[in-house]
Amino acid sequence: MSSSTTSRKKLLLMGRSGSGKSSMRSIIFSNYSALDTRRLGATIDVELSHLRFLGNMTLNLWDCGGQTVFMDNYFTSQKDHIFKMVQVLIHVFDVESKSINKDIEIFIKSLTNLQQYSPGAKVFVLLHKMDLVQIDKRQELFQIMMEKLQKISNPYHFKLIGFPTSIWDESLYKAWSQIVCSLIPNINLFNNNLIKFNSILDAEEIILFEKTTFLVISSTASIKSQQKQIENGSENHMKEPESELEELDPKRFEKISNIIKTYKQSITKLRTNFKNLIIRGSDGTNFYIDIITDNMFIMIVLKDNKEGNRSIQQQHEELLILDNIKAARKWFEKIENNE
Amino acid sequence: MEATLIPNPRDTNATILLMGLRRSGKSSICKVVFHNMQPYDTLYLESTSKPTTEQFSSLIDLSVMELPGQLNYFEPNYDSERLFSSVGALVYVIDSQDEYLNAITNLSMIIDYAYKVNPNINIEVLIHKIDGLSEDYRIDAQRDIMQRTGDELLDLGVEGVELSFYLTSIFNHSIYEAFSRIVQKLIPELPSLENMLDNLVEHSSIDKVFLFDVNSKIYVATDSSPVDIQTYEVCAEFIDITIDLDDLYVENDKNKNESNGNNNSTNHKHVRNAPTELKSISHLSNGSVLYLKEMIRGLALVALIRSDERKGMNGVEEEAHGMVETIEEIDQDQESNQEKSLTIIDYNVSLFKESLMKIWKHSKLVQADQDVPHHQQDNPHSFHE
C-alpha cells in the first residue's frame, strides 16, 4: 500500500560548470547558508540525492556535474540513463557567463534528448547569480534572455518557466517553491481546505510551508488570485479581500521562508528545533507559526482591529487560535496521507 | 571643523571615542555593529577622512565617534583637550594581524595625554581581527600586547591607568560582546538594572535574560549568571527574526501609517500608533521557550526559559501525577503549566518595564538638575543612595 502511494519524481539539475547548481541544492535541501557554499567543490559526474518531501513524495534530484567531460558523456553514452522518466528539468544559466553560445548549445542538446526520452517533462530555467547584475538592469536582462531561450525551445514544444535567482536573497526560494509545487498531486485538496480554514479563522492570510525546506506549498493569497484568474473578474465578491492583499509585499512568502530558515539554523545552536512561534506585532498584526502535520508548518496572520482591553482579549484569542490549529491538524494529516 | 569634532557639552550624550592606526578596522566595526552591514562587505569601505559620529540610544543616549587613523591629534589645530575631557570611553583598536609595535607606541601616547586631561576616562583596547589567528596564538598575542603596553606606559611615567583588553573580530559575536561591556561601563544605572534582572530570573524560572538595544544587538544588561555566547547569539538573532516578520506586514500597510522604511525604530512606531508593544514567544522542541518583549527606548528584553527548571517549580506534585496518567495527559499537563508560567513571566516582565521607566525618568531628572556633561562617569552607586 505504502509503496503505491509513494510517488517518485526525477528532477534533473543541469547547467555549465560553476553556474551554482550544487550551491542551490545545498541551500534549499541541506541547510547550508549562502556563505557555506564557498566550500563546495566541483561535482563529479552525477550526484544523486533522495529527498522525502511531504511524507509520501520522494524527490530524486540528479545534480549533474557541468564540466565538459561529463556533459559530453550525458549526451552520448549515458543519454537514455539520464533523460529517461524525467519529470522536471531545471537548467541553470550563469548570468555572468562569458560563453553564452556554449551555454545555449548545451541547453539545446538537453532539450533534444528530453523530447526524445520524456516529452512530458516540465522545463524550468533559472538565470542564476543575478546579484552580480546592477539592480536596474536585472529585469531587462531577464526578459531578453527568456525571450531568446523561449524562441530556441519552441521547436521542441516545451513551455519554459523562468526565474531570476541568487543565493543571496529570497529569489531562490521563490523559484524552488514553484518547481516543487508543480509536482504535488493533491494540491487542490490542500487549497480547498486552506480556504475553509481561513473562513473559520477570518485571518488576513494563511500560508502552508514544507517543514524541512520551508518552501511555500500554498497560501490563501495565491489561491484567491488563481480563482480570480479563472473567474476573470466576472464576479465581484472576491475583489475586496484581493485589493487588501495586493498592498502587501509580493515577495513576502520568500522572505518568510528565508527568515524562518535563518531562525531554524540559529536555534540549532541550542541543539533543538522549534515547535511554534507567536508574535504580537507592533501594530496589532498577530502571527502564529505552528506545526500542522508531520511535514508541514502553517502560518496564520491575523489583523486585530478591536479596541478595549487588549491584553486579556489577546490571551484568549491566542489560546483559541492554537486550539483551532490543533483541530485542523487531523484534516490536513488526512490529505497528506492520501486517505 | 571644531564644531563637528567636539561633542557639545550641553549634549547629554555619553561619547565613545573610537581610535586606532589606519586600516585597523574602525569603520568596519561601526558599520557592522550599527548599520547591520555584512562583514564581508566591509572589505570595500573607503578610508575615513573625517570624524564620523554614530548616535544610538539605550537607557542613556550614546554616540560613538570614529576618528580617522592617519591624523595626528597632537597638532595644535585640534582641540584635543576638550575632545578628551568630554568623552566617557576611549576605544583603541589594534590590528592583531599586522605589526602592532607602532600601534602600541601610539596607544600609550594617547593614553598619556587623555589620562592627564580626564582621569575618569575608561580606556578599552580591542585586539582586533583575531579571526585570522590560530587559537593558541590569540592568547600569546594578547599577553604580548598587554606586556608591551604596560612597559611603554611605565616608560612614560603613567601609573594607575586601568586598561581593559578584548579579543574581537567582526566575523563572530565577539565584537558585540566587547561593545556590550564597554557600553555597560557608561551606564550609571547598571547595578540596579542587573539586580532587577536577577530578581526577574529568580521569580520566573528563566534561564538567561538579556536587555538588548534592538538596533545594534548590544546588550545593555544581563542577569548575573555567566554569558553563554551561543545563548547570546540565539537571543540576538531572535530579535532580527521577530522584527523582520513583523515588518513584512507593517511596512506595506500604507493606509494606516506612512512607512518610514526604518525597520529598527520600534520606538518610532510606538509614537505613531501607540497601542501594542512587540512581543514574541517561541516554543522549542526540547521544551524551552524563547521570549521577547519590547521595552522602552528601543530596548527589548529577551529571555530563554528552560523546561527542566519549570519541572522543578511544580516539583513533587507533577511527578506523583505522572505515575498514573497517560503520556498524553502529561503532555497536556505540561502545556497548561507552560501557559501558567508564561502568564507569570508576562506579569513579572511588565513589572520590570514599569521600574525601567521609573529609572529612566529618574536619570533624566538628575541630568536636568545637575547639568553635568559627563554624568556617566560618576560612581554608579551614587545615583541610588
XYZ file of C-alpha atoms in Angstrom:
724
model
C 0.000 0.000 0.000
C 2.598 2.454 1.062
C 4.777 1.823 -1.949
C 1.947 2.564 -4.352
C 1.129 5.866 -2.646
C 4.761 6.878 -2.649
C 5.486 8.755 -5.810
C 8.990 9.197 -7.075
C 9.869 12.282 -9.013
C 13.014 12.629 -11.043
C 14.464 16.108 -11.268
C 17.460 16.901 -13.442
C 19.599 19.818 -12.365
C 21.788 20.826 -15.303
C 23.956 23.682 -16.420
C 27.556 24.545 -17.194
C 30.224 24.049 -14.582
C 30.376 26.808 -11.978
C 26.855 28.061 -12.579
C 25.822 27.332 -9.000
C 23.823 24.128 -9.197
C 25.230 22.410 -6.138
C 25.057 25.636 -4.131
C 21.314 25.821 -4.769
C 20.761 22.260 -3.792
C 22.770 22.648 -0.592
C 20.914 25.790 0.477
C 17.422 24.535 -0.205
C 17.772 20.938 0.907
C 20.811 20.719 3.186
C 20.528 23.828 5.357
C 23.692 25.468 4.084
C 23.983 29.211 4.458
C 24.918 31.201 1.365
C 28.423 31.668 2.749
C 28.912 27.944 3.364
C 28.580 27.199 -0.330
C 32.058 28.565 -0.907
C 33.363 25.315 0.449
C 31.626 23.180 -2.168
C 33.914 21.663 -4.728
C 33.163 20.588 -8.270
C 30.525 17.891 -8.620
C 31.955 14.724 -10.167
C 29.618 13.117 -12.672
C 26.087 12.893 -11.265
C 25.376 13.330 -7.578
C 22.101 11.714 -6.599
C 20.079 12.820 -3.639
C 16.807 11.358 -2.469
C 14.700 13.793 -0.548
C 11.478 12.983 1.173
C 9.012 15.749 0.626
C 5.565 15.975 2.190
C 5.749 12.445 3.511
C 4.839 10.335 0.542
C 6.687 12.132 -2.208
C 10.317 11.391 -2.941
C 12.339 13.815 -4.970
C 15.244 12.212 -6.765
C 17.462 15.134 -7.505
C 20.114 14.440 -10.114
C 22.751 17.086 -9.692
C 24.710 16.740 -12.938
C 28.285 17.978 -12.822
C 28.742 20.561 -15.537
C 32.271 20.125 -16.784
C 32.579 19.419 -20.493
C 33.905 15.881 -19.931
C 30.814 14.878 -18.003
C 28.477 16.850 -20.232
C 29.662 15.071 -23.337
C 29.018 11.805 -21.575
C 25.434 12.716 -20.701
C 24.561 13.441 -24.301
C 26.206 10.365 -25.767
C 26.766 7.168 -23.840
C 24.554 7.872 -20.833
C 21.720 9.653 -22.545
C 18.990 7.060 -22.068
C 20.029 6.603 -18.444
C 19.937 10.318 -17.717
C 16.962 11.516 -19.710
C 14.511 8.672 -19.158
C 11.494 9.214 -16.885
C 12.335 12.820 -16.143
C 9.552 14.874 -14.527
C 11.397 18.144 -14.321
C 14.436 19.639 -15.965
C 15.974 22.566 -14.147
C 18.514 24.284 -16.302
C 20.773 26.831 -14.642
C 22.387 29.695 -16.543
C 25.154 31.770 -15.035
C 24.317 35.403 -15.942
C 27.979 36.303 -15.802
C 28.972 33.545 -18.197
C 31.452 34.598 -20.885
C 30.389 31.996 -23.441
C 26.635 32.235 -23.749
C 26.633 30.404 -27.062
C 28.180 27.361 -25.453
C 25.586 27.536 -22.645
C 22.761 27.621 -25.143
C 24.264 24.843 -27.176
C 24.144 22.561 -24.148
C 20.612 23.681 -23.359
C 19.541 22.709 -26.870
C 21.251 19.358 -26.544
C 19.427 18.558 -23.342
C 16.108 19.700 -24.825
C 16.644 17.412 -27.800
C 17.287 14.448 -25.551
C 14.423 15.347 -23.254
C 11.999 15.493 -26.137
C 13.117 12.075 -27.205
C 13.024 10.308 -23.838
C 10.492 12.168 -21.699
C 8.417 14.609 -23.738
C 6.032 15.321 -20.860
C 8.658 16.875 -18.638
C 8.404 20.397 -17.326
C 11.277 22.724 -18.074
C 12.396 25.410 -15.667
C 15.134 27.885 -16.477
C 16.985 29.681 -13.705
C 19.070 32.733 -14.529
C 21.407 32.436 -11.613
C 23.839 34.791 -9.840
C 21.558 37.766 -10.507
C 23.174 39.561 -7.571
C 26.140 40.275 -9.833
C 23.995 42.397 -12.162
C 23.121 46.003 -11.402
C 19.688 46.281 -9.848
C 18.130 48.450 -12.547
C 19.330 46.165 -15.327
C 18.141 42.848 -13.875
C 14.578 42.898 -15.184
C 15.652 43.879 -18.684
C 18.353 41.237 -18.866
C 15.974 38.596 -17.599
C 13.376 39.437 -20.224
C 15.852 39.424 -23.083
C 17.293 36.084 -22.017
C 13.888 34.489 -21.555
C 12.626 35.609 -24.940
C 15.721 34.241 -26.572
C 15.531 30.912 -24.765
C 11.810 30.523 -25.469
C 12.464 31.095 -29.140
C 15.163 28.452 -29.100
C 12.998 25.905 -27.346
C 9.899 26.468 -29.489
C 10.789 23.717 -31.996
C 10.895 21.247 -29.094
C 7.377 22.166 -27.869
C 8.434 22.965 -24.368
C 6.934 25.858 -22.469
C 9.691 27.414 -20.424
C 9.160 28.832 -16.968
C 11.980 31.144 -15.969
C 13.175 32.728 -12.740
C 15.926 35.193 -11.933
C 17.720 33.764 -8.888
C 20.507 34.471 -6.460
C 21.645 32.604 -3.375
C 21.992 35.900 -1.517
C 18.319 36.802 -1.443
C 14.903 35.202 -1.339
C 14.552 34.707 -5.126
C 15.943 31.195 -4.810
C 13.064 30.163 -2.544
C 10.513 31.586 -4.934
C 11.869 29.567 -7.822
C 12.161 26.284 -5.945
C 8.834 26.714 -4.278
C 7.143 26.875 -7.674
C 9.173 23.997 -9.052
C 8.272 21.716 -6.176
C 4.624 22.829 -6.101
C 4.231 21.758 -9.702
C 4.903 18.184 -8.515
C 2.351 17.961 -5.706
C -0.609 15.907 -6.959
C -3.326 16.747 -4.435
C -2.618 20.438 -4.277
C -6.284 21.271 -4.906
C -7.368 19.436 -1.775
C -4.881 21.414 0.230
C -6.145 24.610 -1.296
C -9.791 23.853 -0.609
C -9.127 23.002 2.994
C -6.999 26.041 3.448
C -9.795 28.284 2.211
C -12.220 26.578 4.564
C -9.867 27.009 7.469
C -9.474 30.647 6.581
C -13.212 31.210 6.563
C -13.327 29.835 10.115
C -10.466 31.933 11.416
C -11.173 35.037 9.366
C -7.448 35.534 9.025
C -5.600 38.108 7.000
C -3.810 35.267 5.338
C -2.727 31.678 5.843
C 0.368 30.093 4.352
C 1.445 26.446 4.268
C 5.131 25.584 4.359
C 7.000 22.346 3.896
C 8.753 21.516 7.138
C 12.369 20.834 6.272
C 12.881 23.181 3.353
C 10.295 25.804 4.309
C 9.237 26.141 0.710
C 5.764 27.637 0.314
C 3.249 24.987 -0.680
C 0.094 27.000 -0.714
C -1.360 30.241 0.556
C -4.760 31.877 0.663
C -3.499 34.834 -1.335
C -2.237 32.712 -4.210
C -5.399 30.613 -4.252
C -7.533 33.717 -4.422
C -5.540 35.169 -7.261
C -5.851 31.872 -9.104
C -9.591 31.890 -8.618
C -9.725 35.429 -9.813
C -7.926 34.481 -12.968
C -10.421 31.716 -13.600
C -13.420 33.884 -12.912
C -11.785 36.627 -14.896
C -13.391 39.325 -12.841
C -16.945 38.280 -13.679
C -17.888 38.086 -10.034
C -17.020 40.912 -7.780
C -17.267 39.376 -4.352
C -13.643 38.330 -4.455
C -12.482 41.810 -5.140
C -12.477 43.225 -1.675
C -10.017 40.912 0.079
C -7.979 40.874 -3.064
C -7.362 44.596 -3.114
C -6.400 44.396 0.539
C -3.797 41.775 -0.096
C -2.317 43.477 -3.075
C -0.838 46.104 -0.825
C 1.333 43.526 0.877
C 4.837 42.819 -0.204
C 4.665 40.465 -3.212
C 7.922 38.860 -2.144
C 6.736 38.166 1.394
C 6.457 34.376 1.006
C 10.063 34.012 0.020
C 11.120 36.414 2.715
C 9.233 34.442 5.335
C 10.835 31.205 4.107
C 14.175 32.867 4.388
C 13.540 34.317 7.840
C 12.204 31.108 9.322
C 15.071 29.123 7.874
C 17.521 31.527 9.444
C 15.651 31.071 12.687
C 15.806 27.289 12.413
C 19.511 27.475 11.827
C 20.031 29.826 14.724
C 18.087 27.516 17.038
C 20.392 24.601 16.208
C 22.973 26.323 18.401
C 20.799 25.276 21.328
C 20.671 21.787 19.833
C 16.934 21.839 19.350
C 14.212 22.693 16.903
C 11.245 24.989 17.162
C 7.670 23.973 17.681
C 5.845 27.219 17.267
C 6.345 30.944 17.129
C 3.804 33.515 18.197
C 4.412 37.181 17.520
C 2.227 40.024 18.620
C 3.165 42.687 16.157
C 3.646 46.316 16.938
C 0.534 47.487 15.093
C -1.905 44.749 16.021
C -0.916 42.101 13.494
C -0.522 38.737 15.147
C 1.471 35.876 13.709
C 1.151 32.204 14.536
C 3.549 29.679 13.104
C 2.845 26.130 14.204
C 3.180 22.517 13.121
C 0.143 21.392 11.167
C 1.233 17.924 10.027
C 4.401 15.863 10.288
C 5.696 17.543 7.170
C 4.133 20.966 7.176
C 4.085 24.191 9.076
C 1.232 26.654 8.956
C 1.492 30.390 9.321
C -1.566 32.414 10.219
C -1.592 36.180 10.057
C -4.355 37.910 11.951
C -5.198 41.580 11.973
C -6.559 42.752 15.242
C -8.674 45.862 14.944
C -10.557 45.622 18.180
C -10.398 48.294 20.802
C -10.616 47.787 24.525
C -8.724 45.602 26.891
C -6.155 44.187 24.561
C -4.060 42.032 26.787
C -6.931 39.936 28.108
C -8.534 39.617 24.712
C -5.269 38.645 23.147
C -4.604 35.949 25.659
C -7.972 34.369 24.930
C -7.540 34.777 21.223
C -4.135 33.183 21.335
C -5.458 30.056 23.022
C -8.401 29.935 20.648
C -6.185 30.066 17.575
C -3.847 27.403 18.911
C -6.837 25.160 19.600
C -8.137 25.783 16.118
C -4.801 24.784 14.665
C -4.899 21.612 16.711
C -8.364 20.839 15.392
C -7.304 21.491 11.814
C -4.367 19.123 12.148
C -6.273 15.920 11.565
C -7.811 17.199 8.346
C -4.525 18.159 6.863
C -2.944 14.939 8.020
C -5.657 13.048 6.167
C -4.929 14.831 2.909
C -1.254 14.305 3.325
C -1.701 10.584 3.805
C -3.905 10.457 0.725
C -6.876 8.966 2.534
C 35.747 71.781 11.974
C 35.833 72.166 15.698
C 32.102 72.186 15.955
C 31.846 68.737 14.449
C 34.779 67.326 16.306
C 33.987 68.363 19.838
C 30.821 66.996 21.362
C 28.628 69.738 22.663
C 28.897 69.748 26.451
C 25.216 70.661 26.639
C 24.550 67.405 24.837
C 23.786 64.725 27.357
C 25.230 62.051 25.121
C 27.931 59.883 26.523
C 30.560 59.700 23.845
C 32.715 56.733 22.978
C 35.826 57.624 21.013
C 36.995 55.034 18.539
C 40.677 55.409 17.691
C 43.415 53.394 16.124
C 46.022 53.412 13.382
C 44.792 53.490 9.820
C 43.445 50.220 8.444
C 42.976 48.770 11.902
C 39.263 48.232 11.199
C 37.444 51.062 12.954
C 34.933 51.888 10.215
C 34.210 48.221 9.686
C 33.356 47.866 13.356
C 30.964 50.824 13.158
C 29.291 49.572 10.007
C 28.853 46.046 11.293
C 27.607 46.968 14.744
C 25.438 49.986 13.976
C 24.392 49.508 10.360
C 23.935 45.746 10.177
C 26.404 45.553 7.324
C 27.631 42.131 6.292
C 31.227 41.613 7.481
C 32.408 40.670 4.001
C 31.058 43.909 2.520
C 33.331 45.956 4.776
C 36.251 44.953 2.565
C 35.156 47.681 0.185
C 34.953 50.540 2.673
C 36.944 53.609 1.797
C 39.413 55.197 4.097
C 37.692 57.540 6.529
C 38.783 61.153 6.170
C 36.561 62.970 8.643
C 35.462 62.121 12.128
C 32.085 60.431 11.946
C 29.544 60.025 14.688
C 27.010 57.277 15.316
C 24.078 58.077 17.576
C 22.250 55.454 19.464
C 20.077 55.454 22.488
C 19.868 52.790 25.081
C 18.924 53.719 28.579
C 21.158 56.726 28.093
C 21.956 58.406 24.802
C 25.263 57.334 23.412
C 27.273 58.413 20.473
C 30.277 56.667 19.029
C 32.776 58.960 17.371
C 35.193 57.461 14.938
C 38.426 59.346 14.290
C 40.427 58.911 11.108
C 43.528 56.874 11.839
C 46.029 58.820 9.807
C 45.701 62.112 11.663
C 47.947 63.298 14.413
C 45.867 64.608 17.278
C 48.725 66.434 18.885
C 48.791 69.026 16.165
C 47.623 72.320 17.607
C 44.673 72.768 15.246
C 42.747 70.036 17.015
C 41.337 70.963 20.331
C 42.362 67.624 21.755
C 41.993 68.735 25.317
C 38.301 69.462 25.047
C 37.803 66.372 22.956
C 39.280 64.014 25.509
C 37.766 65.718 28.504
C 34.252 65.277 27.202
C 34.242 61.582 26.345
C 33.298 58.654 28.523
C 35.328 55.909 26.951
C 38.263 55.673 24.617
C 38.326 52.549 22.482
C 41.634 51.859 20.797
C 41.695 49.291 18.000
C 44.873 47.287 17.388
C 45.174 45.134 14.296
C 46.441 41.825 15.643
C 47.327 40.530 12.192
C 49.656 43.410 11.473
C 52.878 44.515 13.132
C 51.493 46.111 16.267
C 54.560 47.786 17.802
C 53.698 51.156 16.233
C 50.143 50.845 17.425
C 51.276 50.248 20.991
C 53.525 53.310 20.950
C 50.659 55.368 19.529
C 48.271 53.968 22.118
C 50.481 54.763 25.086
C 50.994 58.328 23.870
C 47.265 58.802 23.592
C 46.671 57.263 26.997
C 49.335 59.501 28.489
C 47.590 62.555 27.103
C 43.999 61.519 27.678
C 44.572 60.405 31.218
C 46.102 63.734 32.197
C 43.152 65.617 30.692
C 40.450 63.330 32.005
C 41.366 60.822 34.711
C 37.811 59.398 34.701
C 38.093 58.128 31.152
C 37.591 54.395 30.544
C 40.294 53.047 28.302
C 39.446 49.954 26.303
C 41.751 48.148 23.909
C 40.351 45.946 21.163
C 42.838 43.384 19.913
C 41.066 43.172 16.597
C 40.918 40.791 13.615
C 41.681 37.753 15.731
C 39.735 35.609 13.275
C 42.944 35.260 11.299
C 44.971 33.954 14.237
C 45.076 30.393 15.454
C 43.596 29.596 18.859
C 46.960 29.351 20.705
C 48.361 32.423 19.095
C 45.480 34.602 20.256
C 46.421 34.223 23.898
C 50.090 34.845 23.094
C 49.214 37.987 21.162
C 47.060 39.284 23.968
C 49.755 38.648 26.572
C 52.393 40.243 24.386
C 50.303 43.354 23.726
C 49.374 43.754 27.381
C 53.006 43.364 28.432
C 54.361 45.822 25.909
C 51.656 48.418 26.607
C 52.434 48.179 30.295
C 56.148 48.684 29.620
C 55.515 51.673 27.372
C 53.291 53.322 29.938
C 55.891 52.714 32.618
C 58.489 54.404 30.427
C 56.194 57.403 30.020
C 55.705 57.534 33.751
C 51.947 56.960 33.669
C 50.689 54.925 36.562
C 47.366 53.719 37.834
C 45.622 53.591 34.486
C 43.178 50.743 34.208
C 43.101 49.183 30.779
C 40.640 46.564 29.593
C 41.593 44.267 26.744
C 39.183 42.442 24.441
C 39.849 39.944 21.675
C 37.493 40.864 18.846
C 36.544 40.038 15.286
C 33.660 41.256 13.139
C 33.125 37.755 11.790
C 31.676 36.468 15.040
C 29.855 37.893 18.012
C 32.957 38.887 19.956
C 32.709 42.486 18.769
C 29.169 42.747 20.147
C 30.289 41.215 23.400
C 33.107 43.756 23.706
C 30.876 46.708 22.856
C 28.287 45.482 25.327
C 30.872 45.550 28.109
C 32.093 48.990 27.066
C 28.606 50.459 26.938
C 27.693 48.875 30.249
C 30.514 50.726 31.966
C 28.959 54.016 30.856
C 25.507 53.330 32.203
C 25.281 54.516 35.781
C 22.109 52.538 36.430
C 23.729 49.229 35.566
C 23.891 47.677 39.072
C 20.215 48.288 39.715
C 19.322 47.016 36.269
C 21.244 43.838 36.914
C 19.583 43.495 40.254
C 16.177 43.815 38.674
C 17.039 41.225 36.063
C 18.301 38.871 38.753
C 15.008 39.301 40.547
C 13.160 38.532 37.363
C 15.182 35.372 36.807
C 14.640 34.200 40.335
C 10.863 34.514 40.254
C 10.142 33.401 36.713
C 12.162 30.214 36.121
C 14.126 31.993 33.423
C 17.442 30.532 32.391
C 19.037 33.644 30.947
C 17.792 37.125 30.221
C 19.257 39.989 28.190
C 18.246 43.587 27.809
C 19.113 44.382 24.195
C 19.451 47.540 22.203
C 17.318 46.413 19.281
C 19.189 48.323 16.624
C 22.747 47.276 17.378
C 22.272 43.943 19.240
C 24.411 45.286 22.034
C 23.134 44.107 25.381
C 22.791 46.816 27.949
C 22.438 44.444 30.862
C 22.027 40.790 31.700
C 21.480 38.744 34.838
C 24.450 37.636 36.879
C 24.728 34.111 35.503
C 27.643 33.705 33.093
C 27.035 34.701 29.464
C 26.999 31.725 27.156
C 27.936 33.036 23.720
C 25.568 30.652 21.967
C 22.586 31.771 24.007
C 23.525 35.348 23.277
C 23.661 34.658 19.546
C 20.310 32.907 19.506
C 18.698 35.718 21.502
C 20.182 38.398 19.242
C 19.008 36.575 16.138
C 15.579 36.106 17.662
C 15.189 39.896 17.697
C 16.013 40.081 13.997
C 13.551 37.362 13.138
C 10.749 38.929 15.119
C 11.297 42.357 13.643
C 11.703 41.068 10.102
C 8.459 39.123 10.236
C 6.615 41.984 11.868
C 7.857 44.414 9.247
C 6.607 42.303 6.374
C 3.047 43.145 7.292
C 3.554 46.569 8.819
C 5.587 48.384 6.235
C 3.245 47.741 3.371
C 0.151 48.742 5.172
C 0.260 52.202 3.731
C -3.318 53.107 4.500
C -2.791 53.229 8.189
C 0.635 54.663 8.567
C 3.298 56.108 6.373
C 6.042 53.557 6.463
C 9.291 55.282 7.128
C 11.349 52.378 5.884
C 13.324 52.268 9.073
C 12.923 48.722 10.323
C 14.513 49.181 13.636
C 12.956 52.289 15.031
C 10.493 50.371 17.096
C 10.044 53.283 19.404
C 9.081 55.433 16.439
C 6.346 53.012 15.590
C 5.199 53.362 19.118
C 4.756 57.048 18.848
C 2.706 56.683 15.710
C 0.210 54.086 16.800
C 0.748 53.631 20.429
C -1.269 50.546 21.397
C 0.706 47.300 21.392
C 4.271 46.522 22.103
C 6.059 43.958 20.046
C 6.124 40.610 21.723
C 7.021 37.151 20.577
C 7.136 33.707 22.081
C 8.569 30.580 20.548
C 8.285 27.074 21.973
C 11.213 24.832 21.132
C 11.051 21.096 20.796
C 13.226 20.491 23.861
C 10.669 22.300 25.994
C 12.493 25.608 26.241
C 10.798 28.851 25.344
C 12.268 31.938 23.732
C 10.550 35.066 24.946
C 10.852 38.614 23.632
C 9.126 41.746 24.779
C 9.655 45.298 23.701
C 10.679 47.708 26.434
C 11.151 51.453 26.273
C 13.553 53.435 24.102
C 14.425 50.801 21.528
C 15.260 48.225 24.147
C 13.949 44.699 24.136
C 14.004 42.032 26.780
C 14.868 38.568 25.500
C 14.773 35.554 27.763
C 15.452 31.860 27.415
C 13.136 29.820 29.609
C 14.199 26.242 30.150
C 11.884 23.338 30.699
C 13.757 21.431 33.396
C 13.550 24.366 35.751
C 9.850 24.555 35.299
C 9.590 20.944 36.349
C 11.451 21.859 39.474
C 8.955 24.598 40.131
C 5.986 22.299 40.009
C 8.078 19.787 41.815
C 6.703 16.761 43.564
C 3.130 17.207 42.552
C 3.783 16.654 38.902
C 5.919 13.594 39.443
C 3.243 11.951 41.520
C 0.698 12.606 38.811
C 2.993 11.256 36.174
C 2.912 7.791 37.662
C -0.767 7.371 36.972
C -1.546 9.436 33.958
C -1.055 8.524 30.340
C 1.622 10.245 28.314
C -0.853 12.418 26.519
C -2.252 13.741 29.730
C 1.210 14.581 30.947
C 1.781 16.450 27.744
C -1.339 18.439 28.284
C -0.382 18.986 31.857
C 2.968 20.345 30.829
C 1.354 22.536 28.253
C -1.009 24.121 30.721
C 1.878 24.504 33.154
C 3.768 26.277 30.418
C 0.824 28.586 29.861
C 0.752 29.353 33.555
C 4.426 30.069 33.856
C 4.260 32.277 30.766
C 1.483 34.286 32.364
C 3.635 34.702 35.453
C 6.560 35.792 33.314
C 4.355 38.241 31.430
C 3.327 39.802 34.692
C 6.862 39.977 36.041
C 8.175 41.442 32.830
C 5.570 44.173 32.834
C 6.614 44.994 36.392
C 10.195 45.145 35.179
C 9.190 47.505 32.426
C 7.466 49.833 34.848
C 10.544 50.083 37.011
C 12.652 50.580 33.925
C 10.549 53.590 33.047
C 10.957 54.916 36.567
C 14.711 54.565 36.406
C 14.807 56.334 33.107
C 12.713 59.240 34.351
C 14.844 59.484 37.425
C 18.079 59.572 35.490
C 16.704 62.282 33.241
C 15.760 64.373 36.245
C 19.241 64.089 37.625
C 20.680 65.225 34.345
C 18.468 68.271 34.215
C 19.234 69.236 37.795
C 22.959 68.915 37.683
C 23.523 69.660 34.044
C 26.794 67.852 34.119
C 28.050 66.823 30.692
C 29.753 63.640 31.758
C 27.483 62.434 34.462
C 28.067 58.918 33.281
C 31.489 58.806 34.797
C 30.151 59.299 38.273
C 30.290 56.471 40.668
C 27.382 54.281 39.645
C 26.228 53.757 43.185
C 25.837 57.409 43.948
C 22.616 57.556 41.987
C 20.680 55.189 44.063
C 21.636 56.148 47.549
